[in-house]
Amino acid sequence: MNVILAKEQLSAEVFRMEIKAPEIAEARRPGQFIILQMGGEYDERIPLTIADASLERGSITLIFQAVGESTHRLALLEVGDKIANLLGPLGTPTEIKHFGKVVCVGGGIGVAPLYPIVEGMKAAGNEVKVIIGARTKELLILEEEMKNQADELIVVTDDGSYGRKALVTEPLKELCQAEKIDCVVAIGPPVMMKFVSLTTEEFAVPTIVSLNSIMIDGTGMCGGCRVVVGGKTKFACVHGPEFDGHQVDWDNLLLRLGTYRDVEDEAHHRCHIGLDIKEGEA
Amino acid sequence: MHVTIEELDAKAKELLVEYEGRALKPRERIQIPLQDMPSQDPQERITNMEEVALGYTEAQVKAEALRCLQCKNEPCIAGCPVAIDIPAFIAEAAEGNFAKAAQIIKESSLLPSICGRVCPQENQCQLPCTVGKSLKDVDKSVSIGRIERFVSDWAREHKAEVVPAVGEPTGRRVAVVGSGPAGISAAADLRRAGHDVVMFEALHKAGGVLVYGIPEFRLPKTIVEHELKALTDMGVEIRRNYLVGKTRTIKDLLEKDGFDAIFVGSGAGLPRFLNIPGENYVGVFSANEYLTRSNLMKAYDRDLSRTPIYNSHNVAVFGGGNVAMDAARTAKRLGAEKVTVVYRRTEVEMPARKEEIAHAKEEGIDFLFLHAPLKIVANEKGKVNGVELIVCELGEPDSSGRRRPVEIAGSERIHDFDTVIVAIGNDSNPLIEATTDGLEVNRWGNFIVDEETLETSIKGVYAGGDIVLGAATVILAMGQGRQAAKAMNEYLASL
C-alpha cells in the first residue's frame, strides 16, 4: 500500500509522484483530494489535491510544491518508498456536466488539480479553454498535458520569461469580453482565485474555485477548514473544497490561512537546513 | 494544600491496621473515610502532559473497598450501563485478589482501565450507592470507579489479563466503522462469536475520541493502545486511513466487499459553533480542532511535532462540559497565562464532572458563570482581541430540566481575550448519511435505530454510540456497541 511508483521533478520546487492506492484510484473524482501523513508520532497531516489516477495501475498522482517542512520531506522520498498514511478521496467532486463554453484557469501548483477537471469537462462535451500561469518559466507545469486536452491554451508568466507577460486575469477578461462563457473553474493561490472571481463577476459568469484552507482530519471533525461562503460558515473538507467564487469571503480566507504563519516561518527556515532542495525564487 | 500520594498511602495503611482482617459491621464500614485520589501537584502538572490522577495505592484500594456494604439489593449494578457485578469485584479487591477482581469486571466491560478514568460514576453506579445515601452525600459513595481503575491497571501491569476466547469461525464477515469506544466493544463481541471482523478508521491512529479528544493527562494513550492491541490479538483487523462514505460506501461494503453486516460507530464528528459575529477570525477554534492538534498530532511537543498550535496568552473557552474542561486545561499546559471558562449558567448546572471542574480550578482555570458570548472582536489583522459577553440570570427550567439563562439587557461588555475555543458540542457527521440511500436519520442527523437491536433502516446495518445518541459518554457508547453486537450475532446466525 502507498508505494511510490514514479517520481519526477517538474520544476525547482514542484514534484510529481505516482502512488499505489487502488481504492482511492477507484473512488476518486475530479476535484477531490487526499490527506497524507508521513508516519510516526509527530508528522502533520497535509491535504493535497489528486492530479490524476490510473485504474489499470491502481494508482493516484500527486503534484506538490515543496513549500513547507512536510512537503520538503515528502519530496525526499524515492520510488519504492512508502507513504505511511494516505486517506481519501476527500471532499465533494467537481460538478462535471455539459455547460457549453468553459474556461479553466490554473495558477502555479493549482494547474495540477485543474488537469483532471479539464479532462472531465472535455469528456462532458464542453468547449474548454485553459489559461495557465506561473511566476516564472521555471515554475510552469503540465503545459504539454494541457495542450493535448484544451481547445485553446493560453500561457502567462508574471515576469514574461515564457508565454505572455500577464496575470491570468488579463486573458480571462478578454475571453469573457469576446464571447459568452458558461462556466469558469479557477484553482491557484487564493489571491489569484479572488481576482479571477472579481473578473468574472463583472460578466456574471458562474465561477468555481477550490479552497485550500487549513485542515487536520479532512472528515469534518475539526472545523479548522471553515470558510465563509454566502455569509454562511462552511467546512472546506466536506462541503467543499469547491465553492462559488463570487460568494467566498476572500479576505477572511486569506486571514485564516495566515493563522500559523509565525510558527511556520520558523519551521520552514529550519527545514531547509540539510535538505538538498533549492529554494524557489520567491 | 496538596496532599502527596505518600501521605495518602500512610493514612490508608493506618486504617488497614484498624479495620483489615476482621468482620466489620456496616456502621464501621461507613465510618472508614473516603480515600482521596492521589494526584500530581497542580503547580507541577500544569507544566506537563502526564496523567493528573495517579491512581490509588494498594493500601488505599483495600481501605476504599472495605467501605462497601455488599448490599443485597445491589443498587450500584442497576446504575451501571453495562451492569458490572460491582459488589463482587469490590469484595475481591478488599481481599487483595486484584486479578480476580479485574476478571469479574472484564466479563461485562471491555475497557475498564478507560472507564475507570472517564466514566461519570457520580451519575451512574455511585449515585444510588447506599454508603453515599447514608452519608447524604453522593461524593462520599464508595469510589467504584477508582477501585475499577486500580484493579484493571494492576491486571495490565502484572500481565494478569485474560484474553477473551474466540469462537469457531462462522465464515461471516462484519465491518465495524469507527474505532472509538462503540466500535471497540462491538468488534470484540462480534469477534468472540467467531466472525471475521474488520474495523475501519478514518484517522491514521485508531481509538477515536479516546485518542483525538481526551487529553493524555486524563487518559494516557498507552492504555488505549493496549486495549486496541487486545483487539488485534483476538484477530480483529484494523484498517486505518479508510473513510467509509468516501473510500468506500456502506453499500460497497455490503455488495462489493462481501460484508454480511455492518456496525457504524462513527461518532459525533462535526463541531458546533455559536453562529455569532466574528467566529471565523484568526484565533477561534473548535474544541475538536484544538484538542486534536494537541492530542492526536502531539502539538504540545513544540520541538518535535510538525503540527503547529496557536500561541495563546489569554484564552476563553465557551461551554461547560468535560470537553470544555479538557480544552481549558490543555490551553493552560500549552502556556496560556490566563484561561477562562465562560458558561451561561452557574456551576450547579455545568454538565462537566465535578472532579474535572475541581481539577481545573486547582490548576488555576478561571470561571465566568452566567455570561454568554454575543460577538468576537479582532484587531486590524483579523486576530481575536476580545469577546463581547452579556450577563445572564437563571429563569425557568427548559426542556433539559436546567434553568434557562436569561440575558440582562444593557449588561454587555467587551472582555479581553486573544483566543477563543468553542466547546458547545457536536452535530453528527453527514458523510455516511450523504452516501447511503435509504438510511434514516433524525433532524439532528443522528441515525434512527431500533431500540432493542440498534438496527438502522437498512437491513444488516447497525449503529451505536454518538452517531445515534448525539454527544454522550464513553460507557454509553460501549454499552450500545455491546447491545448491537448481541443483535448482530443473532442476525448473523440466522443467515
XYZ file of N, CA and C in Angstrom, chain B residues 19-193:
525
model
N -8.836 -1.851 60.570
C -10.045 -2.487 60.041
C -9.840 -3.819 59.312
N -8.657 -4.064 58.793
C -8.483 -5.228 57.927
C -8.481 -6.525 58.718
N -9.000 -7.578 58.080
C -8.873 -8.919 58.640
C -9.860 -9.244 59.741
N -10.901 -8.485 59.888
C -11.933 -8.859 60.860
C -13.303 -8.523 60.289
N -14.314 -9.154 60.864
C -15.670 -8.904 60.395
C -16.076 -7.493 60.787
N -16.580 -6.738 59.794
C -16.935 -5.349 60.073
C -18.446 -5.183 60.020
N -18.957 -4.417 60.946
C -20.382 -4.079 60.908
C -20.571 -2.950 59.898
N -21.758 -2.887 59.268
C -21.996 -1.791 58.315
C -21.636 -0.425 58.902
N -21.959 -0.200 60.151
C -21.677 1.107 60.738
C -20.168 1.411 60.727
N -19.394 0.361 60.981
C -17.935 0.547 60.961
C -17.444 0.861 59.555
N -18.007 0.143 58.602
C -17.581 0.369 57.217
C -17.846 1.823 56.799
N -19.034 2.295 57.181
C -19.390 3.665 56.792
C -18.458 4.687 57.443
N -17.913 4.316 58.587
C -17.001 5.239 59.291
C -15.633 5.375 58.622
N -15.293 4.391 57.820
C -13.969 4.465 57.162
C -13.986 5.659 56.213
N -13.025 6.561 56.358
C -13.072 7.754 55.495
C -12.819 7.413 54.030
N -13.474 8.172 53.182
C -13.295 8.025 51.728
C -11.820 8.262 51.376
N -11.309 7.439 50.507
C -9.914 7.595 50.090
C -9.822 8.600 48.944
N -9.067 9.661 49.164
C -8.898 10.653 48.104
C -7.985 10.115 47.010
N -8.259 10.549 45.798
C -7.427 10.145 44.670
C -6.102 10.914 44.718
N -4.985 10.199 44.783
C -3.700 10.918 44.735
C -3.544 11.588 43.368
N -2.945 12.747 43.376
C -2.784 13.442 42.095
C -1.445 14.157 42.051
N -1.059 14.511 40.851
C 0.144 15.340 40.687
C -0.126 16.709 41.307
N 0.877 17.302 41.896
C 0.770 18.652 42.440
C 0.342 19.610 41.315
N -0.729 20.392 41.541
C -1.223 21.276 40.465
C -0.143 22.174 39.866
N 0.731 22.705 40.694
C 1.774 23.602 40.188
C 2.711 22.876 39.227
N 2.927 21.602 39.550
C 3.810 20.775 38.747
C 3.114 20.351 37.450
N 1.865 19.894 37.612
C 1.214 19.232 36.476
C 0.856 20.185 35.342
N 0.696 21.496 35.643
C 0.361 22.390 34.537
C 1.562 22.619 33.618
N 2.703 22.042 34.002
C 3.882 22.144 33.131
C 4.145 20.850 32.373
N 3.275 19.846 32.538
C 3.487 18.606 31.788
C 2.166 18.045 31.291
N 2.228 16.986 30.482
C 1.024 16.379 29.923
C 0.705 15.058 30.604
N 1.473 14.729 31.653
C 1.283 13.420 32.258
C -0.019 13.340 33.045
N -0.430 12.118 33.324
C -1.728 11.919 33.947
C -1.806 12.632 35.293
N -2.934 13.305 35.501
C -3.134 14.081 36.726
C -3.424 13.161 37.904
N -4.415 12.271 37.711
C -4.783 11.349 38.784
C -3.805 10.179 38.762
N -3.175 9.915 39.897
C -2.107 8.913 39.906
C -2.625 7.504 40.166
N -3.879 7.400 40.632
C -4.412 6.071 40.951
C -4.146 5.736 42.409
N -5.061 4.955 42.987
C -4.898 4.541 44.386
C -3.632 3.709 44.573
N -3.136 3.719 45.784
C -2.108 2.753 46.170
C -2.835 1.473 46.615
N -2.075 0.401 46.797
C -2.682 -0.863 47.205
C -3.422 -0.726 48.543
N -2.812 -0.001 49.462
C -3.453 0.185 50.767
C -4.742 0.983 50.608
N -4.695 1.997 49.763
C -5.896 2.817 49.566
C -7.036 2.021 48.954
N -6.702 1.176 47.966
C -7.781 0.456 47.286
C -8.430 -0.532 48.249
N -7.626 -1.123 49.111
C -8.213 -2.047 50.090
C -9.092 -1.289 51.070
N -8.588 -0.154 51.561
C -9.351 0.640 52.521
C -10.669 1.098 51.901
N -10.607 1.545 50.642
C -11.824 2.020 49.980
C -12.799 0.859 49.773
N -12.256 -0.304 49.385
C -13.117 -1.465 49.148
C -13.819 -1.906 50.435
N -13.151 -1.676 51.576
C -13.771 -2.048 52.856
C -14.990 -1.182 53.173
N -15.125 -0.057 52.500
C -16.278 0.814 52.761
C -17.563 0.233 52.155
N -17.412 -0.691 51.221
C -18.588 -1.247 50.523
C -19.383 -2.135 51.475
N -20.701 -1.945 51.513
C -21.561 -2.685 52.431
C -22.021 -4.028 51.870
N -21.672 -4.303 50.603
C -22.100 -5.542 49.940
C -23.621 -5.687 50.044
N -24.340 -4.639 49.704
C -25.808 -4.614 49.808
C -26.425 -5.772 49.036
N -27.443 -6.371 49.611
C -28.129 -7.480 48.944
C -28.853 -7.019 47.683
N -29.405 -5.784 47.728
C -30.180 -5.316 46.568
C -29.307 -4.709 45.452
N -28.031 -4.590 45.695
C -27.054 -4.161 44.678
C -27.508 -2.968 43.824
N -27.777 -1.825 44.440
C -28.272 -0.681 43.652
C -27.235 -0.197 42.630
N -25.952 -0.388 42.940
C -24.900 0.099 42.041
C -24.955 -0.587 40.681
N -25.281 -1.880 40.664
C -25.301 -2.614 39.392
C -26.357 -2.012 38.469
N -27.506 -1.658 39.060
C -28.572 -1.060 38.246
C -28.117 0.283 37.668
N -27.178 0.933 38.360
C -26.705 2.240 37.884
C -25.636 2.149 36.816
N -25.141 0.941 36.548
C -24.050 0.783 35.578
C -24.619 0.439 34.208
N -24.274 1.221 33.187
C -24.821 0.960 31.851
C -24.480 -0.424 31.300
N -23.411 -1.042 31.788
C -23.100 -2.387 31.300
C -23.221 -3.436 32.406
N -23.864 -3.043 33.535
C -24.216 -3.972 34.618
C -23.053 -4.829 35.115
N -21.936 -4.183 35.410
C -20.802 -4.896 36.012
C -21.205 -5.397 37.408
N -20.753 -6.604 37.780
C -21.040 -7.123 39.123
C -20.135 -6.394 40.119
N -20.557 -5.191 40.479
C -19.719 -4.297 41.269
C -19.410 -4.834 42.673
N -20.427 -5.284 43.443
C -20.090 -5.780 44.790
C -19.101 -6.942 44.751
N -19.215 -7.788 43.737
C -18.325 -8.954 43.666
C -16.881 -8.529 43.434
N -16.656 -7.586 42.520
C -15.250 -7.226 42.267
C -14.678 -6.413 43.425
N -15.548 -5.644 44.090
C -15.053 -4.875 45.240
C -14.680 -5.816 46.393
N -15.458 -6.876 46.571
C -15.135 -7.843 47.635
C -13.768 -8.475 47.381
N -13.493 -8.805 46.109
C -12.180 -9.378 45.776
C -11.072 -8.350 45.994
N -11.337 -7.108 45.618
C -10.324 -6.062 45.789
C -9.996 -5.870 47.265
N -11.004 -5.939 48.120
C -10.785 -5.772 49.561
C -9.865 -6.854 50.090
N -9.954 -8.039 49.483
C -9.114 -9.169 49.905
C -7.739 -9.138 49.248
N -7.550 -8.186 48.324
C -6.265 -8.137 47.615
C -6.211 -9.070 46.428
N -7.358 -9.656 46.053
C -7.401 -10.535 44.866
C -7.659 -9.689 43.616
N -6.647 -8.942 43.226
C -6.877 -7.953 42.166
C -7.095 -8.583 40.795
N -6.390 -9.681 40.522
C -6.567 -10.335 39.225
C -8.000 -10.833 39.091
N -8.509 -11.420 40.160
C -9.885 -11.941 40.156
C -10.877 -10.783 39.992
N -10.613 -9.698 40.708
C -11.496 -8.527 40.613
C -11.542 -8.022 39.169
N -10.367 -7.938 38.537
C -10.298 -7.435 37.161
C -11.061 -8.357 36.210
N -10.952 -9.653 36.485
C -11.625 -10.629 35.641
C -13.146 -10.478 35.713
N -13.643 -10.220 36.918
C -15.095 -10.028 37.080
C -15.568 -8.824 36.247
N -14.774 -7.750 36.288
C -15.169 -6.556 35.521
C -15.168 -6.863 34.022
N -14.127 -7.568 33.581
C -13.965 -7.847 32.154
C -15.122 -8.648 31.572
N -15.807 -9.398 32.454
C -16.962 -10.151 31.948
C -18.021 -9.216 31.375
N -18.088 -7.994 31.908
C -19.131 -7.065 31.454
C -18.591 -5.872 30.689
N -17.388 -5.445 31.033
C -16.853 -4.244 30.414
C -15.514 -4.540 29.769
N -15.366 -4.090 28.536
C -14.127 -4.399 27.820
C -13.010 -3.417 28.098
N -13.384 -2.233 28.552
C -12.376 -1.173 28.671
C -12.313 -0.598 30.080
N -12.109 -1.460 31.078
C -12.200 -0.946 32.448
C -11.138 0.094 32.798
N -9.932 -0.039 32.246
C -8.897 0.961 32.552
C -9.337 2.332 32.055
N -10.077 2.316 30.948
C -10.542 3.573 30.370
C -11.777 4.076 31.123
N -12.734 3.173 31.340
C -13.959 3.595 32.029
C -13.688 4.013 33.471
N -12.755 3.334 34.114
C -12.393 3.722 35.479
C -11.906 5.161 35.537
N -11.419 5.647 34.420
C -10.909 7.026 34.358
C -11.940 8.034 33.881
N -12.719 7.663 32.875
C -13.550 8.691 32.245
C -15.059 8.547 32.453
N -15.515 7.466 33.086
C -16.957 7.340 33.339
C -17.419 8.395 34.337
N -18.626 8.936 34.162
C -19.180 9.825 35.192
C -19.859 8.996 36.277
N -19.052 8.331 37.113
C -19.619 7.381 38.079
C -20.619 8.039 39.027
N -20.394 9.337 39.317
C -21.288 10.009 40.269
C -22.720 10.088 39.754
N -22.899 9.927 38.441
C -24.263 9.917 37.887
C -24.723 8.503 37.579
N -23.854 7.529 37.780
C -24.191 6.160 37.397
C -24.120 5.246 38.612
N -23.109 4.385 38.676
C -23.050 3.390 39.748
C -22.980 3.999 41.147
N -22.303 5.152 41.262
C -22.102 5.717 42.600
C -23.298 6.554 43.079
N -24.197 6.854 42.144
C -25.350 7.677 42.515
C -26.270 6.971 43.512
N -26.631 5.687 43.257
C -27.542 5.021 44.204
C -26.828 4.296 45.349
N -25.509 4.452 45.482
C -24.732 3.718 46.495
C -25.268 3.989 47.896
N -25.478 2.916 48.646
C -26.067 3.039 49.981
C -25.170 3.848 50.931
N -23.856 3.717 50.756
C -22.936 4.465 51.620
C -23.134 5.970 51.405
N -23.190 6.357 50.136
C -23.423 7.766 49.813
C -24.759 8.245 50.344
N -25.783 7.391 50.193
C -27.130 7.741 50.679
C -27.113 7.928 52.195
N -26.441 6.987 52.895
C -26.400 7.071 54.365
C -25.709 8.348 54.821
N -24.664 8.713 54.090
C -23.902 9.910 54.479
C -24.491 11.170 53.849
N -25.625 10.979 53.125
C -26.331 12.088 52.461
C -25.406 12.920 51.573
N -24.505 12.233 50.909
C -23.576 12.944 50.027
C -23.053 11.971 48.976
N -23.468 12.189 47.719
C -23.062 11.261 46.658
C -21.534 11.241 46.491
N -20.892 12.319 46.862
C -19.432 12.366 46.754
C -18.754 11.478 47.797
N -19.544 10.952 48.753
C -18.970 10.046 49.756
C -19.365 8.601 49.491
N -19.975 8.357 48.339
C -20.267 6.973 47.945
C -18.954 6.210 47.806
N -19.035 4.877 47.795
C -17.826 4.081 47.553
C -17.269 4.486 46.180
N -15.957 4.701 46.115
C -15.347 5.161 44.858
C -15.158 3.988 43.907
N -16.270 3.551 43.332
C -16.267 2.351 42.487
C -15.311 2.519 41.298
N -15.368 3.704 40.685
C -14.537 3.957 39.511
C -13.050 3.873 39.829
N -12.670 4.400 40.985
C -11.245 4.392 41.339
C -10.765 2.972 41.633
N -11.650 2.180 42.226
C -11.284 0.785 42.500
C -11.181 0.028 41.163
N -12.136 0.291 40.276
C -12.119 -0.325 38.943
C -10.804 -0.005 38.232
N -10.427 1.262 38.289
C -9.198 1.690 37.646
C -7.994 0.959 38.237
N -7.944 0.899 39.566
C -6.785 0.253 40.198
C -6.655 -1.200 39.764
N -7.748 -1.959 39.878
C -7.617 -3.398 39.616
C -7.336 -3.678 38.136
N -7.916 -2.868 37.254
C -7.640 -3.147 35.833
C -6.236 -2.692 35.445
N -5.763 -1.606 36.041
C -4.362 -1.215 35.813
C -3.424 -2.298 36.359
N -3.791 -2.804 37.518
C -2.962 -3.831 38.163
C -2.869 -5.063 37.250
N -4.013 -5.463 36.725
C -4.026 -6.655 35.860
C -3.182 -6.423 34.604
N -3.273 -5.214 34.064
C -2.489 -4.916 32.861
C -0.997 -4.938 33.191
N -0.636 -4.260 34.270
C 0.781 -4.165 34.624
C 1.363 -5.511 35.048
N 0.525 -6.374 35.614
C 1.009 -7.691 36.047
C 0.722 -8.768 35.014
N 0.353 -8.344 33.821
C 0.052 -9.285 32.728
C -0.898 -10.391 33.184
N -1.882 -10.004 33.979
C -2.832 -10.978 34.515
C -4.174 -10.919 33.799
N -4.156 -10.301 32.608
C -5.419 -10.200 31.890
C -5.705 -11.487 31.126
N -6.966 -11.796 31.036
C -7.368 -12.990 30.293
C -7.772 -12.553 28.885
N -7.131 -13.158 27.877
C -7.527 -12.842 26.501
C -8.852 -13.543 26.221
N -9.864 -12.779 25.797
C -11.176 -13.402 25.564
C -11.077 -14.494 24.504
N -11.769 -15.581 24.745
C -11.743 -16.701 23.799
C -12.530 -16.348 22.544
N -12.006 -16.789 21.406
C -12.673 -16.531 20.136
C -13.352 -17.818 19.681
N -14.618 -17.704 19.284
C -15.387 -18.881 18.887
C -14.929 -19.477 17.563
N -15.481 -20.629 17.223
C -15.194 -21.290 15.946
C -15.535 -20.355 14.790
N -14.706 -20.345 13.728
C -15.005 -19.452 12.601
C -16.404 -19.715 12.032
N -17.151 -18.650 11.818
C -18.514 -18.787 11.296
C -18.554 -18.574 9.791
N -17.447 -18.029 9.247
C -17.445 -17.723 7.821
C -18.149 -16.415 7.493
N -18.641 -15.723 8.512
C -19.309 -14.436 8.290
C -18.332 -13.295 8.478
N -18.510 -12.251 7.643
C -17.632 -11.082 7.745
C -18.416 -9.871 8.209
N -17.838 -9.147 9.165
C -18.511 -7.969 9.691
C -17.579 -6.763 9.603
N -18.131 -5.635 9.162
C -17.369 -4.386 9.137
C -17.788 -3.543 10.329
N -16.811 -2.968 11.012
C -17.089 -2.043 12.100
C -16.528 -0.691 11.679
N -17.386 0.303 11.608
C -16.975 1.612 11.116
C -16.712 2.540 12.297
N -15.453 2.868 12.488
C -15.070 3.713 13.615
C -14.414 2.880 14.695
N -13.303 3.384 15.248
C -12.560 2.590 16.233
C -12.608 3.214 17.613
N -13.662 3.976 17.873
C -13.855 4.540 19.211
C -14.491 3.516 20.138
N -14.963 3.957 21.304
C -15.486 3.027 22.305
C -16.631 2.142 21.803
N -17.544 2.690 20.994
C -18.659 1.875 20.494
C -18.122 0.781 19.578
N -17.248 1.169 18.656
C -16.682 0.218 17.699
C -15.845 -0.845 18.390
N -15.035 -0.443 19.352
C -14.162 -1.406 20.045
C -14.995 -2.487 20.729
N -16.045 -2.068 21.445
C -16.815 -3.076 22.181
C -17.622 -3.950 21.225
N -18.149 -3.348 20.158
C -18.887 -4.159 19.181
C -17.946 -5.166 18.521
N -16.766 -4.683 18.115
C -15.807 -5.548 17.422
C -15.415 -6.743 18.296
N -15.193 -6.480 19.563
C -14.765 -7.560 20.458
C -15.849 -8.626 20.577
N -17.085 -8.204 20.779
C -18.166 -9.182 20.946
C -18.472 -9.925 19.646
N -18.306 -9.256 18.530
C -18.538 -9.917 17.237
C -17.441 -10.942 16.954
N -16.232 -10.574 17.317
C -15.091 -11.480 17.104
C -15.198 -12.696 18.013
N -15.617 -12.450 19.258
C -15.779 -13.563 20.200
C -16.722 -14.613 19.664
N -17.717 -14.150 18.883
C -18.696 -15.091 18.324
C -18.136 -15.843 17.115
